[in-house]
Amino acid sequence: RAKALGKAQWEVFTADMHSNASAQLQLEVDLRRAIERQEFQLHYQPIFHLETAAIVGFEALLRWHHPLRGLISPVEFIPVAEETGLILPISWWVLQEACRQLSRWQTQFPLEVPLFVSVNFSSKQFSEVGLIPQIEDILHTTGLAPQSLKLEITESAIMENAEATAAKLLEIKALGIQLGIDDFGTGYSSLSYLHRFPVDILKVDRSFVSAMDSHENLQIVHTITMLSQNLGMRAVAEGVETAEQAAQLRAMNCQYAQGYFFSKPIDASSMEHLLAHHYQSSPEDPSTLPLAR
Ligand code: C2E
Ligand code: MG
Ligand code: MG
Ligand code: MG
């Protein structure tokens, strides 16, 4: 009897594995066609200067509108894209689209310090031949100044191939592009890489920010903010969801923040409305900003 039950369980297990594998395969097939079928879209989440409550830039976040399954989260399809190498064409589409859009917004909303866009970078892109000329080409064709572009990389992407990555990061920096460490504090890396890599920004991971009601997490966020300042970098807090968190971050002199408290990631046309509303009054005088808190 035990044997029979074992066999039944085995069959359920393999059937399950089989459907997982074919679901994965289907996702790959669909992902392969998604660019040409124009199923990708960028959403933008505004990044706020905490002291003035001004929108200073955005993070570009990829969205996939699957024809049958609807919206699929990047958390689900980015890993598949990375395994299959499809991340490369997808990433180029993202960079091109983000730069094109920002260039338009900079013309529509000319500010003393121009708006920036922060784009997520995959570790796979570092080993791509012609990486630097391709970035230059996109900046050139979209007319975007390199100073307006920031690339977000994770600690694990840096540590994957530290020496080669360091060289690539220096080349990217030499173009005038800024570099940020995404999800800072969650990777298995040592702090020693921070002075070996030309990093400008630390993005404090949402897991710490959302749990600042605990003393330990508040101290961690404070420490990362001070660390960034002591190293001449700036800090961006991710995942700010409450007014209290925004106030706490401001009190610890964290420069920038993004999160649902300010705005969820929104599509380009919604962002255009938000910017129009935000900057209808003088951007030079933050006290007149409609969103000033
Ligand atoms: P990430 O780069 O750390 O992006 C921040 C994520 O946190 C986004 O999820 C954003 O929607 C979410 N978020 C922002 N504020 C809040 C908040 O207040 N509360 C909560 N609960 N969540 C918040 P999203 O858009 O689902 O993206 C997930 C991840 O997928 C990104 O994490 C990034 O690692 C990756 N990703 C997204 N777009 C791209 C892309 O174009 N290229 C690459 N390589 N990765 C991307
Ligand atoms: Mg990011
Ligand atoms: Mg992040
Ligand atoms: Mg994250």
Short mmCIF file of N, CA and C in Angstrom, two decimals, residues 45-48 50 59 61 152 181-184 202-213 217 221 235-249 254 256-265:
data_model
loop_
_atom_site.label_atom_id
_atom_site.label_comp_id
_atom_site.label_asym_id
_atom_site.label_seq_id
_atom_site.Cartn_x
_atom_site.Cartn_y
_atom_site.Cartn_z
N GLN A 45 8.57 55.78 -11.67
CA GLN A 45 8.26 56.15 -10.29
C GLN A 45 9.08 57.39 -9.95
N PRO A 46 8.40 58.47 -9.55
CA PRO A 46 9.16 59.70 -9.26
C PRO A 46 10.06 59.54 -8.04
N ILE A 47 11.20 60.21 -8.09
CA ILE A 47 12.13 60.25 -6.96
C ILE A 47 12.12 61.68 -6.44
N PHE A 48 11.91 61.82 -5.14
CA PHE A 48 11.73 63.14 -4.52
C PHE A 48 12.96 63.56 -3.73
N LEU A 50 13.96 65.09 -0.54
CA LEU A 50 13.16 65.15 0.70
C LEU A 50 13.08 66.54 1.30
N GLU A 59 12.62 56.51 -11.53
CA GLU A 59 13.16 55.19 -11.86
C GLU A 59 12.27 54.61 -12.95
N LEU A 61 10.71 51.49 -14.72
CA LEU A 61 10.41 50.11 -14.33
C LEU A 61 9.64 49.41 -15.45
N GLU A 152 21.36 51.63 -12.27
CA GLU A 152 21.27 50.92 -10.99
C GLU A 152 21.77 49.50 -11.15
N ILE A 181 23.93 51.81 -6.36
CA ILE A 181 23.79 50.43 -5.91
C ILE A 181 22.34 50.23 -5.48
N ASP A 182 21.66 49.31 -6.15
CA ASP A 182 20.25 49.02 -5.88
C ASP A 182 20.14 48.05 -4.71
N ASP A 183 19.03 48.14 -3.98
CA ASP A 183 18.74 47.21 -2.88
C ASP A 183 19.91 47.12 -1.91
N PHE A 184 20.54 48.26 -1.63
CA PHE A 184 21.75 48.24 -0.81
C PHE A 184 21.48 47.66 0.57
N LEU A 202 23.64 55.27 -3.08
CA LEU A 202 23.22 54.02 -2.43
C LEU A 202 21.70 54.05 -2.30
N LYS A 203 21.05 53.04 -2.83
CA LYS A 203 19.60 52.95 -2.68
C LYS A 203 19.29 52.01 -1.52
N VAL A 204 18.80 52.58 -0.45
CA VAL A 204 18.53 51.82 0.77
C VAL A 204 17.36 50.88 0.51
N ASP A 205 17.56 49.59 0.70
CA ASP A 205 16.53 48.62 0.34
C ASP A 205 15.24 48.83 1.12
N ARG A 206 14.15 48.57 0.40
CA ARG A 206 12.80 48.71 0.95
C ARG A 206 12.59 47.92 2.23
N SER A 207 13.23 46.76 2.35
CA SER A 207 13.00 45.92 3.53
C SER A 207 13.40 46.64 4.82
N PHE A 208 14.44 47.49 4.76
CA PHE A 208 14.85 48.26 5.95
C PHE A 208 13.91 49.44 6.18
N VAL A 209 13.59 50.13 5.07
CA VAL A 209 12.77 51.34 5.17
C VAL A 209 11.37 51.02 5.69
N SER A 210 10.80 49.91 5.19
CA SER A 210 9.42 49.59 5.57
C SER A 210 9.34 49.10 7.01
N ALA A 211 10.48 48.77 7.60
CA ALA A 211 10.46 48.24 8.98
C ALA A 211 11.14 49.19 9.95
N MET A 212 11.14 50.50 9.62
CA MET A 212 11.82 51.47 10.49
C MET A 212 11.14 51.69 11.82
N ASP A 213 9.96 51.07 12.02
CA ASP A 213 9.33 51.16 13.33
C ASP A 213 10.10 50.31 14.35
N ASN A 217 16.13 48.45 12.58
CA ASN A 217 16.03 48.85 11.17
C ASN A 217 16.23 50.34 11.00
N VAL A 221 19.10 52.00 8.56
CA VAL A 221 18.87 53.04 7.55
C VAL A 221 19.72 54.27 7.85
N ALA A 235 22.11 59.20 -0.83
CA ALA A 235 21.25 58.05 -0.49
C ALA A 235 19.85 58.27 -1.03
N VAL A 236 19.28 57.20 -1.55
CA VAL A 236 17.87 57.20 -1.97
C VAL A 236 17.17 56.12 -1.16
N ALA A 237 16.13 56.50 -0.42
CA ALA A 237 15.37 55.48 0.32
C ALA A 237 14.29 54.92 -0.59
N GLU A 238 14.22 53.60 -0.66
CA GLU A 238 13.22 52.92 -1.48
C GLU A 238 12.02 52.51 -0.64
N GLY A 239 10.86 52.47 -1.26
CA GLY A 239 9.70 51.87 -0.61
C GLY A 239 9.14 52.66 0.56
N VAL A 240 9.19 54.00 0.46
CA VAL A 240 8.62 54.84 1.52
C VAL A 240 7.10 54.82 1.38
N GLU A 241 6.42 54.33 2.41
CA GLU A 241 4.97 54.16 2.31
C GLU A 241 4.18 55.06 3.24
N THR A 242 4.83 55.67 4.24
CA THR A 242 4.07 56.50 5.18
C THR A 242 4.72 57.87 5.37
N ALA A 243 3.90 58.81 5.84
CA ALA A 243 4.39 60.16 6.13
C ALA A 243 5.45 60.10 7.23
N GLU A 244 5.25 59.19 8.17
CA GLU A 244 6.19 59.06 9.27
C GLU A 244 7.58 58.63 8.77
N GLN A 245 7.59 57.66 7.86
CA GLN A 245 8.87 57.23 7.28
C GLN A 245 9.54 58.38 6.54
N ALA A 246 8.76 59.14 5.78
CA ALA A 246 9.33 60.28 5.04
C ALA A 246 9.95 61.28 6.01
N ALA A 247 9.25 61.54 7.12
CA ALA A 247 9.74 62.50 8.13
C ALA A 247 11.02 61.97 8.80
N GLN A 248 11.02 60.68 9.11
CA GLN A 248 12.21 60.08 9.75
C GLN A 248 13.42 60.17 8.82
N LEU A 249 13.19 59.90 7.54
CA LEU A 249 14.30 59.93 6.57
C LEU A 249 14.83 61.34 6.40
N CYS A 254 18.60 62.00 4.77
CA CYS A 254 18.62 61.19 3.56
C CYS A 254 18.13 62.11 2.43
N TYR A 256 17.18 61.64 -0.93
CA TYR A 256 16.11 61.32 -1.87
C TYR A 256 15.26 60.15 -1.39
N ALA A 257 14.04 60.10 -1.89
CA ALA A 257 13.16 58.99 -1.53
C ALA A 257 12.18 58.70 -2.66
N GLN A 258 11.76 57.44 -2.73
CA GLN A 258 10.69 57.05 -3.64
C GLN A 258 9.83 56.03 -2.91
N GLY A 259 8.59 55.91 -3.30
CA GLY A 259 7.72 54.94 -2.64
C GLY A 259 6.26 55.31 -2.81
N TYR A 260 5.40 54.37 -2.42
CA TYR A 260 3.96 54.56 -2.62
C TYR A 260 3.43 55.79 -1.91
N PHE A 261 4.09 56.21 -0.81
CA PHE A 261 3.64 57.41 -0.11
C PHE A 261 3.64 58.61 -1.07
N PHE A 262 4.65 58.69 -1.91
CA PHE A 262 4.74 59.80 -2.87
C PHE A 262 3.97 59.46 -4.15
N SER A 263 4.29 58.33 -4.72
CA SER A 263 3.62 57.86 -5.93
C SER A 263 4.03 56.44 -6.25
N LYS A 264 3.08 55.66 -6.73
CA LYS A 264 3.41 54.36 -7.30
C LYS A 264 4.05 54.58 -8.66
N PRO A 265 4.68 53.55 -9.22
CA PRO A 265 5.13 53.69 -10.61
C PRO A 265 3.90 53.89 -11.50
#
